[in-house]
PDB file of C-alpha atoms in Angstrom:
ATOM      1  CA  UNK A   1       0.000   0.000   0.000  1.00 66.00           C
ATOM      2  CA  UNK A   2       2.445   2.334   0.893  1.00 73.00           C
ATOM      3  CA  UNK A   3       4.762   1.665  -2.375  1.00 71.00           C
ATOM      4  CA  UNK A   4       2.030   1.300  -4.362  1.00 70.00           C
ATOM      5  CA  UNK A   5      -0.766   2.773  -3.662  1.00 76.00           C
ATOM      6  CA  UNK A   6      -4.457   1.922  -3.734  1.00 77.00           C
ATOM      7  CA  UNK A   7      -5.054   2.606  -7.345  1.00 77.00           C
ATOM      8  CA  UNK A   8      -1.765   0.670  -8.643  1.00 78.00           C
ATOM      9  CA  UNK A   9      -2.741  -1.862  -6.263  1.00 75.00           C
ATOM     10  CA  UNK A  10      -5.911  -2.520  -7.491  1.00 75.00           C
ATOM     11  CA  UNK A  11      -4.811  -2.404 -10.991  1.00 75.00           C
ATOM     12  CA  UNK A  12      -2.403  -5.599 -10.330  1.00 79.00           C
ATOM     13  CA  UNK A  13      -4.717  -7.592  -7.580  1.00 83.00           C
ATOM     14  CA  UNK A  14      -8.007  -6.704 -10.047  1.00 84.00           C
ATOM     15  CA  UNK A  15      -6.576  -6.885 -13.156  1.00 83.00           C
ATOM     16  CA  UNK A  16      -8.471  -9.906 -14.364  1.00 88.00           C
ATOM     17  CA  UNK A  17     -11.849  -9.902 -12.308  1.00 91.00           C
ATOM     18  CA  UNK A  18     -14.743 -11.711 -14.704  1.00 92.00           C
ATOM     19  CA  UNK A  19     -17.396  -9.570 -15.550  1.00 93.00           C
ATOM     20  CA  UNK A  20     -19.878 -12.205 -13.762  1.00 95.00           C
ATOM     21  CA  UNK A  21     -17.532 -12.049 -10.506  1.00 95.00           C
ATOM     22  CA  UNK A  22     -19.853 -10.776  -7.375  1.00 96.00           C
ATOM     23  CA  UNK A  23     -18.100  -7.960  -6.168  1.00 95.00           C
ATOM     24  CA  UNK A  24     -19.720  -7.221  -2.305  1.00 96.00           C
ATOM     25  CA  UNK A  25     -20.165  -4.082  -0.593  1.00 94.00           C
ATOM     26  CA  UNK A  26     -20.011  -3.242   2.933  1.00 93.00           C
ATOM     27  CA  UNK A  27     -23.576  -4.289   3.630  1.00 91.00           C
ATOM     28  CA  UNK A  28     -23.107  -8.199   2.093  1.00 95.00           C
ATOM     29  CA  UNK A  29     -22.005 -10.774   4.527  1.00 95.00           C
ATOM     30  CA  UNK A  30     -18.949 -11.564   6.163  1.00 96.00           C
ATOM     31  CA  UNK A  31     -18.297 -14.730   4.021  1.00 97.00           C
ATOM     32  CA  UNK A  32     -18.310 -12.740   0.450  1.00 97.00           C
ATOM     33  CA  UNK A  33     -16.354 -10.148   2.252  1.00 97.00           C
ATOM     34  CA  UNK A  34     -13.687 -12.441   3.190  1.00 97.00           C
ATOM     35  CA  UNK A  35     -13.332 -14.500   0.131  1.00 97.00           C
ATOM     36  CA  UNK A  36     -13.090 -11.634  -1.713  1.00 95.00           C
ATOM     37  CA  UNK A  37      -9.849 -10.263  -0.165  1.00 94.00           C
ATOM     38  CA  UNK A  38      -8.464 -13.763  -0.257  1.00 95.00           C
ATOM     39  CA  UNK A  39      -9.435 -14.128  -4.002  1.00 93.00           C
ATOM     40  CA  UNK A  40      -7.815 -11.156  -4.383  1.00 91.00           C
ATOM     41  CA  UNK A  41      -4.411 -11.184  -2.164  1.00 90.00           C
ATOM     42  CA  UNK A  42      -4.589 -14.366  -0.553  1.00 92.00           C
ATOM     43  CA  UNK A  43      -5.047 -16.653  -4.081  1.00 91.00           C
ATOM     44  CA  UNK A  44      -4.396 -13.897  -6.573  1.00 90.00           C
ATOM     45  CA  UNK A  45      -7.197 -15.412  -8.012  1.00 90.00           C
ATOM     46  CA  UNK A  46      -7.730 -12.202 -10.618  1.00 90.00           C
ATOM     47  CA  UNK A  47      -3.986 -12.184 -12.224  1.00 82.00           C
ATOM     48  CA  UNK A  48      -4.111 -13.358 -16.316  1.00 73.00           C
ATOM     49  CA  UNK A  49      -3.061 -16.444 -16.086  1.00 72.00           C
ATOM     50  CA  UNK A  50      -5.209 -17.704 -13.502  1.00 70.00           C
ATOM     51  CA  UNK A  51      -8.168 -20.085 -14.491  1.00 69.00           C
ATOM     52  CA  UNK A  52     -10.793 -20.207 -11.814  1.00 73.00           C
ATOM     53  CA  UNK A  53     -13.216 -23.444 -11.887  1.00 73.00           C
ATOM     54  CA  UNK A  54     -16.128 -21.583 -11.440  1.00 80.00           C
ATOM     55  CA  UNK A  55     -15.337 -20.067 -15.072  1.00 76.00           C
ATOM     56  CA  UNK A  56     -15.605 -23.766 -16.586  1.00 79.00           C
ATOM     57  CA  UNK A  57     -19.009 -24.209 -17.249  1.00 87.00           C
ATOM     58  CA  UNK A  58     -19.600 -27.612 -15.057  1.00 93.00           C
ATOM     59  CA  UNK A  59     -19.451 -27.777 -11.927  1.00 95.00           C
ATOM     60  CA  UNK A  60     -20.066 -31.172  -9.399  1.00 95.00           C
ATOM     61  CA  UNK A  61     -19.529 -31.809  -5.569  1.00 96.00           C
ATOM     62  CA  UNK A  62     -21.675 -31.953  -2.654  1.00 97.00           C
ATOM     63  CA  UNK A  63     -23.721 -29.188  -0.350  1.00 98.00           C
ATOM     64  CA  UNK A  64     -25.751 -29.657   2.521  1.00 98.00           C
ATOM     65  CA  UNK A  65     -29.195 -29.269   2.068  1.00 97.00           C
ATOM     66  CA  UNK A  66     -32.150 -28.845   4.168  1.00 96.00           C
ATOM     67  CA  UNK A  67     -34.773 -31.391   3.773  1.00 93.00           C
ATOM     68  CA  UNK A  68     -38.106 -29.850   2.698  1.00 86.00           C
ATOM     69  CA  UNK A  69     -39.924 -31.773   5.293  1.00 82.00           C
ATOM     70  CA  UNK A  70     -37.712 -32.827   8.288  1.00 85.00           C
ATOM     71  CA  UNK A  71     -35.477 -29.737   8.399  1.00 87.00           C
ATOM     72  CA  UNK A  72     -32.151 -31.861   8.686  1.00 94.00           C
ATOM     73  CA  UNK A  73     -29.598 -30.743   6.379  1.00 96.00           C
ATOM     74  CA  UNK A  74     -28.108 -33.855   4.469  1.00 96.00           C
ATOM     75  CA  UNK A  75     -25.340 -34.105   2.220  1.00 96.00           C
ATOM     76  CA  UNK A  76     -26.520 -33.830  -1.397  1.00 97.00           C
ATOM     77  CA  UNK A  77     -24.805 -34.303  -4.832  1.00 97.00           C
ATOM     78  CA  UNK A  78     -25.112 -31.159  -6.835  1.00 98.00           C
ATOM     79  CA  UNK A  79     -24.394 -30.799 -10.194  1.00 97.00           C
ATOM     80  CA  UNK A  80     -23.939 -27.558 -13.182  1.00 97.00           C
ATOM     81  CA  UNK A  81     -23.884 -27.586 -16.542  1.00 96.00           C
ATOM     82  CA  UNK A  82     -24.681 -24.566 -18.772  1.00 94.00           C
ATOM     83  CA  UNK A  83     -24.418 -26.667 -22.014  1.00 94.00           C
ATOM     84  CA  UNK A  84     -27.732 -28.319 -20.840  1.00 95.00           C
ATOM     85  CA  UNK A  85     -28.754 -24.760 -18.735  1.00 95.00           C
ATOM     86  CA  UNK A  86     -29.595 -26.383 -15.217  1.00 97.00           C
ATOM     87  CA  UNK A  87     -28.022 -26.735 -11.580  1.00 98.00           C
ATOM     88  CA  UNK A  88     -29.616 -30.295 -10.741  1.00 97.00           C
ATOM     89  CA  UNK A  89     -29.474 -32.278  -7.417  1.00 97.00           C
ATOM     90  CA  UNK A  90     -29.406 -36.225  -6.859  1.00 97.00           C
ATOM     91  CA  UNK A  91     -30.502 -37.844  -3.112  1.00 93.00           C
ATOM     92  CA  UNK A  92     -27.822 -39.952  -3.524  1.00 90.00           C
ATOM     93  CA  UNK A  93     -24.566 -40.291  -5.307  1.00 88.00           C
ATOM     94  CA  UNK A  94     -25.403 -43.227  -7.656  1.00 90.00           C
ATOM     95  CA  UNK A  95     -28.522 -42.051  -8.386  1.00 91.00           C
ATOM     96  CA  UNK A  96     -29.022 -41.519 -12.192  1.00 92.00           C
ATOM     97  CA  UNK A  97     -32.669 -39.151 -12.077  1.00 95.00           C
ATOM     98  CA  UNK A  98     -31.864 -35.861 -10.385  1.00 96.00           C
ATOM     99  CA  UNK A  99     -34.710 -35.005  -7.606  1.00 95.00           C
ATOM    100  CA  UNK A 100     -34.890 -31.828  -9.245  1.00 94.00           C
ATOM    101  CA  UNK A 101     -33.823 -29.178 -12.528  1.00 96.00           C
ATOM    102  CA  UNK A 102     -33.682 -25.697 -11.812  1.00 97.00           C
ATOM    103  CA  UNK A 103     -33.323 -24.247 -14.901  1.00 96.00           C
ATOM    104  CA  UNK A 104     -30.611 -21.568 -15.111  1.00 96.00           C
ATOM    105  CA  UNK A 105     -33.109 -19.170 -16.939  1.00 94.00           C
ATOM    106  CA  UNK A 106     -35.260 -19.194 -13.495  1.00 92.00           C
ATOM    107  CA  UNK A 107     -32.670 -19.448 -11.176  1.00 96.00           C
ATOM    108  CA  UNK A 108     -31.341 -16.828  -8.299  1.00 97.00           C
ATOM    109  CA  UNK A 109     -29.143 -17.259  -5.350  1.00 98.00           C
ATOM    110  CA  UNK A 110     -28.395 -15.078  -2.846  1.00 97.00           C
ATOM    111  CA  UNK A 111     -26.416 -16.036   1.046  1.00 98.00           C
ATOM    112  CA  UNK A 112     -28.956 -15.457   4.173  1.00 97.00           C
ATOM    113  CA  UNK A 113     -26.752 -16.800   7.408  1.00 97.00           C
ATOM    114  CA  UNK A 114     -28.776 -15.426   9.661  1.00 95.00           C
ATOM    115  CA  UNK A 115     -31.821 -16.952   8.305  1.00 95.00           C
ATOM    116  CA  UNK A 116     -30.182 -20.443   7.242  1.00 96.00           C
ATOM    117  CA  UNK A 117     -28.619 -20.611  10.738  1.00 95.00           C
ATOM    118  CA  UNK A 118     -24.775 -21.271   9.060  1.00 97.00           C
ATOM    119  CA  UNK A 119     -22.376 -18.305   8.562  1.00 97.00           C
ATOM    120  CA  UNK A 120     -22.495 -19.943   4.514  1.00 98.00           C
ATOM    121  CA  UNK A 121     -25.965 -20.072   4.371  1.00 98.00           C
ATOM    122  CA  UNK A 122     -26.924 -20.254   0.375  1.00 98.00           C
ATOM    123  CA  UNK A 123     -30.566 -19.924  -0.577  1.00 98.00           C
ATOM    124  CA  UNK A 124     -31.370 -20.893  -4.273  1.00 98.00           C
ATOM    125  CA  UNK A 125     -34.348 -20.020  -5.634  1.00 96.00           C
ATOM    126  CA  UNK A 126     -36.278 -21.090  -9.068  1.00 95.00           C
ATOM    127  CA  UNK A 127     -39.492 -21.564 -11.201  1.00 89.00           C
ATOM    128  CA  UNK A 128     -41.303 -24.377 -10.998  1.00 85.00           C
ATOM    129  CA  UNK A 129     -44.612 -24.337 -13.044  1.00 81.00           C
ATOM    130  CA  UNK A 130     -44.192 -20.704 -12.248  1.00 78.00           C
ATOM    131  CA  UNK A 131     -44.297 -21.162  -8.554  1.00 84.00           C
ATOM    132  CA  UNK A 132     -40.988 -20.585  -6.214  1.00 90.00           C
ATOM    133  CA  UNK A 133     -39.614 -22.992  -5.023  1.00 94.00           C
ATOM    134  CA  UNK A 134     -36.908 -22.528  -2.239  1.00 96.00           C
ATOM    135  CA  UNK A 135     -33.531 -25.040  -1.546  1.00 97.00           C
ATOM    136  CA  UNK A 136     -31.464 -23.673   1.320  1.00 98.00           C
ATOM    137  CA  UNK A 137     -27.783 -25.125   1.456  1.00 98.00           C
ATOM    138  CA  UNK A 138     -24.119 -24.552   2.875  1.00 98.00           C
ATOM    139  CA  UNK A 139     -20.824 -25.803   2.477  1.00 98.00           C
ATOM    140  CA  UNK A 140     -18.899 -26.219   5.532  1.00 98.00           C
ATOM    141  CA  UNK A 141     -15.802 -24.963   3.333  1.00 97.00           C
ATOM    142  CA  UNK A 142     -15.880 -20.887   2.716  1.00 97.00           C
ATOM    143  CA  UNK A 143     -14.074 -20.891  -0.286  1.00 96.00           C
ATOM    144  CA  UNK A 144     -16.402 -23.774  -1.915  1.00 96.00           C
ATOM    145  CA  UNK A 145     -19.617 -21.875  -1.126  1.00 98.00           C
ATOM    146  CA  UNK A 146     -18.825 -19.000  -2.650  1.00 97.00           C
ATOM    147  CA  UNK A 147     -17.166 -20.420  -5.538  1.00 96.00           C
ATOM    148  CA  UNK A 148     -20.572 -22.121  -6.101  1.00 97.00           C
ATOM    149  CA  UNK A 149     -21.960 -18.723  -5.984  1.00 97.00           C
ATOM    150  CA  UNK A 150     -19.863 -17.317  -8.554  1.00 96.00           C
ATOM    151  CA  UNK A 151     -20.271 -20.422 -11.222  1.00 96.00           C
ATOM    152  CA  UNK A 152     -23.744 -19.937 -10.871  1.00 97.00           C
ATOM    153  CA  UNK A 153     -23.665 -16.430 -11.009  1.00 97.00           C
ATOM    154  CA  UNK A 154     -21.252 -17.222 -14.693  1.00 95.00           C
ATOM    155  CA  UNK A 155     -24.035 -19.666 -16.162  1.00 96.00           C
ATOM    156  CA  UNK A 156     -26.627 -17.206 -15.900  1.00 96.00           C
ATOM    157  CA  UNK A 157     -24.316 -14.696 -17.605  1.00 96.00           C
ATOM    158  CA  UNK A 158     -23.292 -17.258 -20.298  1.00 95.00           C
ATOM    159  CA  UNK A 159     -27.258 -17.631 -20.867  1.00 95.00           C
ATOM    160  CA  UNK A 160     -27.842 -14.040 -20.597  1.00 94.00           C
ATOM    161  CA  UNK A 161     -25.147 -13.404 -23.283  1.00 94.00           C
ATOM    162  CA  UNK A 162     -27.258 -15.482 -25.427  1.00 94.00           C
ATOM    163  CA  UNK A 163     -30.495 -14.460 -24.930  1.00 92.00           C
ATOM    164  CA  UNK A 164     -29.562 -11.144 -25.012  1.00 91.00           C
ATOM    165  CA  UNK A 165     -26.748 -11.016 -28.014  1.00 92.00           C
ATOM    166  CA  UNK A 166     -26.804  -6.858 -28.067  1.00 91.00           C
ATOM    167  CA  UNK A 167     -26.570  -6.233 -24.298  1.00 92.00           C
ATOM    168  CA  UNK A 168     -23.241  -4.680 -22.428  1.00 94.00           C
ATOM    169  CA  UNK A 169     -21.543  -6.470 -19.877  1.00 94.00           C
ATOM    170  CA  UNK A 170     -23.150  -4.035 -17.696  1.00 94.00           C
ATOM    171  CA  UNK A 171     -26.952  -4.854 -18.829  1.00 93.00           C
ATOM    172  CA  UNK A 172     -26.373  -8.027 -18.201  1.00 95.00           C
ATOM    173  CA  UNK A 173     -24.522  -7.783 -14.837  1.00 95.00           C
ATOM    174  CA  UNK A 174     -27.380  -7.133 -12.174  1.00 93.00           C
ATOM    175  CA  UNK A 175     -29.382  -9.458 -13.365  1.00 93.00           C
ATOM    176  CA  UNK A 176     -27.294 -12.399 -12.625  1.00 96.00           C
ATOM    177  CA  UNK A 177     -28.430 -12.690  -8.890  1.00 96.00           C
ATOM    178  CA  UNK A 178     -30.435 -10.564  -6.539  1.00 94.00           C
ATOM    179  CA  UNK A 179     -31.005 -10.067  -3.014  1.00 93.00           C
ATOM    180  CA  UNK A 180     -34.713  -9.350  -1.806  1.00 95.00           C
ATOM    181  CA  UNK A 181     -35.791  -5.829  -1.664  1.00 94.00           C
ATOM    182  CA  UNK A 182     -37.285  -7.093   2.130  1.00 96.00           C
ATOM    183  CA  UNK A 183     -38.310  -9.876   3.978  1.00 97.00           C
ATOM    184  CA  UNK A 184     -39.676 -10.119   7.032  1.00 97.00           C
ATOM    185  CA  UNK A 185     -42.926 -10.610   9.564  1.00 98.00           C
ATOM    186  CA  UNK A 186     -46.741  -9.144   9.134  1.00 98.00           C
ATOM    187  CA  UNK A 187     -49.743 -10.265   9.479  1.00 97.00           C
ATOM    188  CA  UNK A 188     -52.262 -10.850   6.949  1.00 95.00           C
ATOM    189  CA  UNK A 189     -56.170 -11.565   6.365  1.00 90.00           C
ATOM    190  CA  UNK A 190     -57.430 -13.695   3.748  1.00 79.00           C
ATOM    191  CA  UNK A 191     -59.290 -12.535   0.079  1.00 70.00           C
ATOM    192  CA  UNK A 192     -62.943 -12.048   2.009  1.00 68.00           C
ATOM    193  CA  UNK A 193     -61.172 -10.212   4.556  1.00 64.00           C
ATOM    194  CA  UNK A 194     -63.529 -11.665   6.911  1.00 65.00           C
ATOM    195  CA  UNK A 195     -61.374 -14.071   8.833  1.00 72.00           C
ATOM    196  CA  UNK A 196     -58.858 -13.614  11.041  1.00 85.00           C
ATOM    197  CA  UNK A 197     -55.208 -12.157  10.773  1.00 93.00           C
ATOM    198  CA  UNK A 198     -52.583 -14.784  10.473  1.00 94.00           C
ATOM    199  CA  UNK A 199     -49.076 -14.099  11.035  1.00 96.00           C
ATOM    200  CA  UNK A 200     -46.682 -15.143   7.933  1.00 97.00           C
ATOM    201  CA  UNK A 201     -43.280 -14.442   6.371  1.00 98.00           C
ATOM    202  CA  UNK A 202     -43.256 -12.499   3.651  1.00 98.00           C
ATOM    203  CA  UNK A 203     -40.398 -11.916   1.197  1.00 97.00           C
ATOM    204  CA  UNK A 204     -40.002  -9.297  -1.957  1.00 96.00           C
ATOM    205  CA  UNK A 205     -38.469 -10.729  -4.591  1.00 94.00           C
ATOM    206  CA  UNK A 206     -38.563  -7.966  -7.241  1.00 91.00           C
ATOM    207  CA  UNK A 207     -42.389  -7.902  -8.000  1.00 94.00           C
ATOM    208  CA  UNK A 208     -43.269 -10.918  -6.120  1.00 93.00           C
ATOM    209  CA  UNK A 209     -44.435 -10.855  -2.580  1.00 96.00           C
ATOM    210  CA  UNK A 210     -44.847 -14.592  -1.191  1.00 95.00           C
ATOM    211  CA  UNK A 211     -45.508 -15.138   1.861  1.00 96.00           C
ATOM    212  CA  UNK A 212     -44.911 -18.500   3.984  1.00 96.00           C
ATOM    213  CA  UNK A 213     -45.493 -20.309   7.432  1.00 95.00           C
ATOM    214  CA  UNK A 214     -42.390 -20.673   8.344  1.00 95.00           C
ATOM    215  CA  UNK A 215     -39.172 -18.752   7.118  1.00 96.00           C
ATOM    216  CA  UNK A 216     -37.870 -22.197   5.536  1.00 96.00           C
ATOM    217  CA  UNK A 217     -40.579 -23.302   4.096  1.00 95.00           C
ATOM    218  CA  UNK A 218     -39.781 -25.123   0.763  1.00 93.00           C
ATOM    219  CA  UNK A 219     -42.753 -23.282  -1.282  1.00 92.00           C
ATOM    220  CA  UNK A 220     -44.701 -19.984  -0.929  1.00 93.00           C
ATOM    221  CA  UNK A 221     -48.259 -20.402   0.651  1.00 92.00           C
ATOM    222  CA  UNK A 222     -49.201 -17.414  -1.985  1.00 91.00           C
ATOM    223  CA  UNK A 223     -47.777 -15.244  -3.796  1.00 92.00           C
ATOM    224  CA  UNK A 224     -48.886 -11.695  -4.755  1.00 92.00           C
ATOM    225  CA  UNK A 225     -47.682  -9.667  -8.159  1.00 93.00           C
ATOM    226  CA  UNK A 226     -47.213  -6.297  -7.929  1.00 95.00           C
ATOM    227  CA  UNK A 227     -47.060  -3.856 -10.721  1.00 95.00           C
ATOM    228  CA  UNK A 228     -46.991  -0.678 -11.668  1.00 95.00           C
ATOM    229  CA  UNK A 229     -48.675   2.699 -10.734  1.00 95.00           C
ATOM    230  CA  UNK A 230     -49.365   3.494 -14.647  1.00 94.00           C
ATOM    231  CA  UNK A 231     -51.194  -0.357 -14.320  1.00 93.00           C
ATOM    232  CA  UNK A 232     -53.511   0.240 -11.225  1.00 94.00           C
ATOM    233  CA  UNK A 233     -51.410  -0.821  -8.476  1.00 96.00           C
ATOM    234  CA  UNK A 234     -51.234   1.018  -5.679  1.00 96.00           C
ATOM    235  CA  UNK A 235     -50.035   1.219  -2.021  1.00 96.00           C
ATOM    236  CA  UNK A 236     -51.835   2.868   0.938  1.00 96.00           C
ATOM    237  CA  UNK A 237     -50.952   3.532   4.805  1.00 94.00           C
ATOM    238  CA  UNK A 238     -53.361   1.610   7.373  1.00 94.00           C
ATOM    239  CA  UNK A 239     -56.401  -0.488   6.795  1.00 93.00           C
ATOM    240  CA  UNK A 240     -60.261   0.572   5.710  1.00 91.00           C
ATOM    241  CA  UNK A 241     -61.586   1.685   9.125  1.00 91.00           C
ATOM    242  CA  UNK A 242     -63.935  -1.666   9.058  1.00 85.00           C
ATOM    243  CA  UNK A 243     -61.486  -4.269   9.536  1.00 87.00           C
ATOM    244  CA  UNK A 244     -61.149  -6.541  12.377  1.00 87.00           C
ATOM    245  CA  UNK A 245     -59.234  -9.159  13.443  1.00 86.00           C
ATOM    246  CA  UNK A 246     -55.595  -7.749  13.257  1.00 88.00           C
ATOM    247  CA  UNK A 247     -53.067  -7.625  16.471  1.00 92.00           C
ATOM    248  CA  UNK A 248     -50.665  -5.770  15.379  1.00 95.00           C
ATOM    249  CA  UNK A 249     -51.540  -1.938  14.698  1.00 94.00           C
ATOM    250  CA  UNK A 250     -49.878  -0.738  11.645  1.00 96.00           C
ATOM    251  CA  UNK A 251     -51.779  -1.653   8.671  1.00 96.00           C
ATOM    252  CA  UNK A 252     -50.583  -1.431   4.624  1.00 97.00           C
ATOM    253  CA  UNK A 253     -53.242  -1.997   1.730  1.00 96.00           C
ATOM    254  CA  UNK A 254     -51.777  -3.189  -1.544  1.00 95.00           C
ATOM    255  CA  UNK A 255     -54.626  -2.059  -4.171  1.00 94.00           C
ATOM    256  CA  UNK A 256     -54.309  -4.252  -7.177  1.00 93.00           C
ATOM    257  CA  UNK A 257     -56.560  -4.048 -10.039  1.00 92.00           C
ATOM    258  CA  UNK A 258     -58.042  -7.600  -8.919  1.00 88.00           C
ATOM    259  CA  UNK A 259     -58.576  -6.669  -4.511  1.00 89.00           C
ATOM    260  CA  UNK A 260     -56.897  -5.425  -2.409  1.00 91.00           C
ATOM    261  CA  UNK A 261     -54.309  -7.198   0.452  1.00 93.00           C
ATOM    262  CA  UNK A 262     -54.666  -6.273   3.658  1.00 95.00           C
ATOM    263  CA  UNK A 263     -51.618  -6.601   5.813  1.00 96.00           C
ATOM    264  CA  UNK A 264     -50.434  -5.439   9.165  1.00 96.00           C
ATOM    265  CA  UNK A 265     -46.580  -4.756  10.594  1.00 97.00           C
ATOM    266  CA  UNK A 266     -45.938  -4.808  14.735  1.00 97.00           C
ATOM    267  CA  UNK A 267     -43.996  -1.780  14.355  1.00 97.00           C
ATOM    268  CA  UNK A 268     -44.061   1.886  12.827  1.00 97.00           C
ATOM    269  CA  UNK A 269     -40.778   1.258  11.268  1.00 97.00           C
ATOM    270  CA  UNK A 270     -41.462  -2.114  10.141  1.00 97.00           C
ATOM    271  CA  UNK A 271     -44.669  -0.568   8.249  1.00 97.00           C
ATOM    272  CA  UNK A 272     -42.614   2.524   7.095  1.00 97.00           C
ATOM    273  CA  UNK A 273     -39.772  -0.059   5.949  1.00 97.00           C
ATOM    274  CA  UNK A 274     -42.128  -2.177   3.834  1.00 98.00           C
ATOM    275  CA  UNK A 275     -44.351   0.677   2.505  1.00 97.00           C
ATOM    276  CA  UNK A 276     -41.079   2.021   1.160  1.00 97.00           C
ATOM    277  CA  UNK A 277     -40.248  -1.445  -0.476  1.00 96.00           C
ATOM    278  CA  UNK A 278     -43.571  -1.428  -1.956  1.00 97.00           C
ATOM    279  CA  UNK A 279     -43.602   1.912  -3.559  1.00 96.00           C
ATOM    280  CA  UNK A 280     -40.153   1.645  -5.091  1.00 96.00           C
ATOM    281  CA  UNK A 281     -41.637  -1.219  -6.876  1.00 96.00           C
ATOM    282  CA  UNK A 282     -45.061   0.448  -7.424  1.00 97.00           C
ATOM    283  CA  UNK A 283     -43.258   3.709  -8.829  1.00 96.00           C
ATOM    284  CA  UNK A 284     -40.894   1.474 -11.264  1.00 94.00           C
ATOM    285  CA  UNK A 285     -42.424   1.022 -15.032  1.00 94.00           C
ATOM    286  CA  UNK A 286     -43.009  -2.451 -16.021  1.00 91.00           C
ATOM    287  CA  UNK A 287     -41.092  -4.239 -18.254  1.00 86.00           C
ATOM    288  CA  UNK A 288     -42.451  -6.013 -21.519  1.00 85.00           C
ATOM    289  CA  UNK A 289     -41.671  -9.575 -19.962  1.00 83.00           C
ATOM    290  CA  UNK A 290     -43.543  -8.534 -16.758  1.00 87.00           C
ATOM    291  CA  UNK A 291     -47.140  -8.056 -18.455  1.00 86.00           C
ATOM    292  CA  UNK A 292     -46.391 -11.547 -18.689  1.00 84.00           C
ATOM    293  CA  UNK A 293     -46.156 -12.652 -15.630  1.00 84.00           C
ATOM    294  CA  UNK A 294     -48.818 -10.246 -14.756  1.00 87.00           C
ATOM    295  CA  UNK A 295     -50.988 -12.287 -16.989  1.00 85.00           C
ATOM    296  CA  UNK A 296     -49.918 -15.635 -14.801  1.00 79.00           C
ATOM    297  CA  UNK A 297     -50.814 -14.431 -11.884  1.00 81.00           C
ATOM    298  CA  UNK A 298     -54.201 -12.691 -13.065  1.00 73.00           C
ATOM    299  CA  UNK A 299     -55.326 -16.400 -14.274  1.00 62.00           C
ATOM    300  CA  UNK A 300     -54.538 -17.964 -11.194  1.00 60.00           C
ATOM    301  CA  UNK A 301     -57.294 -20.337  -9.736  1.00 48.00           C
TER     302      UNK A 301
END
C-alpha cells in the first residue's frame, strides 16, 4: 500500500476480475467479504493467467441441504452444466434421475446466514410451473460456497449473453443474482377479509411478494404480483376503518386491479420499511416480460 498505492494496487490484484464475478459491498455478509480479499491477495485469483473453476461451465460436488420436510440438512450431490442450462441435485450419489432441474433461466441465489442458521448459508431459488420454489444449502468450506456462488452467477451470464446477443456487460450484470428488496414478519387476512389475521413471512423478490409459514418453508403459501402505478397498483398507509381481526396496529393496503391485500406490521418502522419497499416497486415502469407474468398471476385459480 504504501509503495504502491491503492489505485496501482488494485490495478495488479483486479486486473483480471470476470465480468460475472460478485463484487460485495459493505452491507453483504462476512463470508463474500472475506473471500473476496483472499481471491484477491490471498489466491491472486484475478492475475491473467489464472483459471478459476467456477469459469468452466460444469461444476459437481456436494452441499448440505435442508430437507423440505424434516429440516435436517443432508449431504446432497449437486451438479452444473450450462451446455444443458440447469443446476440439478441427486438424493444420492449413484442415483441416475436428479430429484430436481432448476433451470438456469429461473434461477437466483443469494447467502442469508442469519436466516439459514450457518455463517455460509446459500438460498437458491427457481421456477417451478411458475411457482418458487426454495432449496437452502451450505458448504462447511468458505471458499467452496462462494465459488458455487460465482459459477452460478457465470451460467446465468453465459445464458444471458445469449439471450440477449446486443446487451453490455453491464446490462447483463445485475441481473445475474439478486437479493430481496425485504423480507420479514406481518400479518395478513385472507381474500374475504372476513377471517382472522394470520401471522406469515413475507419476502419481496422484485415484483413478487410470497408469503410463507415458516421462514424455511420449501414453497410460498401465496404469492402476490405487484405492478406498476401506470397499471392500477397502488399502495396505501393503514387499513379501511372496518377491519377486524388484526393484532398488530400498523396496517398497509396493496390495491391491485383484482382486490386489495390487507396486511399489518408490529412496528411503525417495520410498516414505514415495507411501505417504502412497496412503492419503489409500485413507482418502477413495467417491463415487456412482466405483463407476462402479470398475466400468470391474473389467471390464477
Amino acid at each position: 500500500m504504501a509503495s504502491h498505492g491503492n489505485d496501482a494496487a488494485r490495478d495488479a490484484y483486479e486486473s483480471k476480475v470476470p465480468p460475472f464475478y460478485y463484487r460485495p459491498t459493505s452491507s453483504d455478509c462476512q463470508l463474500l467479504r472475506e473471500q473476496w480479499i483472499r481471491a484477491k491477495y490471498e489466491r491472486l485469483e484475478f492475475h491473467p493467467e489464472k483459471q478459476e473453476p467456477y469459469s468452466a461451465g460444469y461444476r459437481e460436488g456436494s452441499l448440505w441441504k435442508r430437507g423440505r420436510d424434516n429440516g435436517q440438512f443432508l449431504s446432497r450431490k449437486f451438479v452444473l452444466t450450462e451446455r444443458e442450462g440447469s443446476l440439478k441435485y441427486f438424493n444420492r450419489n449413484d442415483a441416475k434421475e436428479p430429484k430436481a432441474v432448476m433451470k438456469i433461466e429461473h434461477l437466483n441465489a443469494t447467502f442469508q446466514p442469519a436466516k439459514i442458521g450457518h455463517p455460509h448459508g446459500l438460498q437458491i431459488t427457481y421456477l417451478k410451473d411458475n411457482s418458487t420454489r426454495n432449496i437452502f444449502v451450505y458448504h462447511e468450506d468458505g471458499k467452496e460456497i462462494v465459488d458455487w456462488f460465482n459459477a452460478l452467477r457465470a451460467a446465468r451470464f453465459h445464458y444471458l449473453q445469449v439471450a440477449f446477443p446486443g446487451a453490455s456487460d453491464a446490462d447483463l450484470v445485475p441481473k445475474l443474482s439478486r437479493n430481496y428488496l425485504k423480507e420479514g414478519y406481518m400479518e395478513k387476512t385472507g381474500p374475504k377479509q372476513t377471517e382472522g389475521f394470520r401471522k406469515r413471512w413475507f419476502t419481496m423478490d422484485d415484483r413478487r411478494l410470497m408469503y410463507f409459514k415458516d421462514p424455511l418453508d420449501a414453497f410460498a403459501r401465496g404469492e402476490v404480483f405487484i405492478g406498476s402505478r401506470e397499471s392500477g397498483y397502488t399502495v396505501l398507509d393503514g387499513l379501511p376503518p372496518s377491519t377486524q381481526g388484526h393484532h398488530w396496529p400498523h396496517g398497509i393496503t396493496i390495491v391491485t386491479p383484482e382486490r386489495r391485500f390487507l396486511l399489518a406490521c408490529e412496528t411503525e418502522s417495520e410498516q414505514r420499511a415495507w411501505v417504502e419497499a412497496f412503492r419503489k416497486v409500485v413507482d418502477r415502469p413495467m417491463l415487456p416480460q412482466e405483463y407476462a407474468v402479470e398475466a400468470h398471476f391474473k389467471h390464477k385459480p
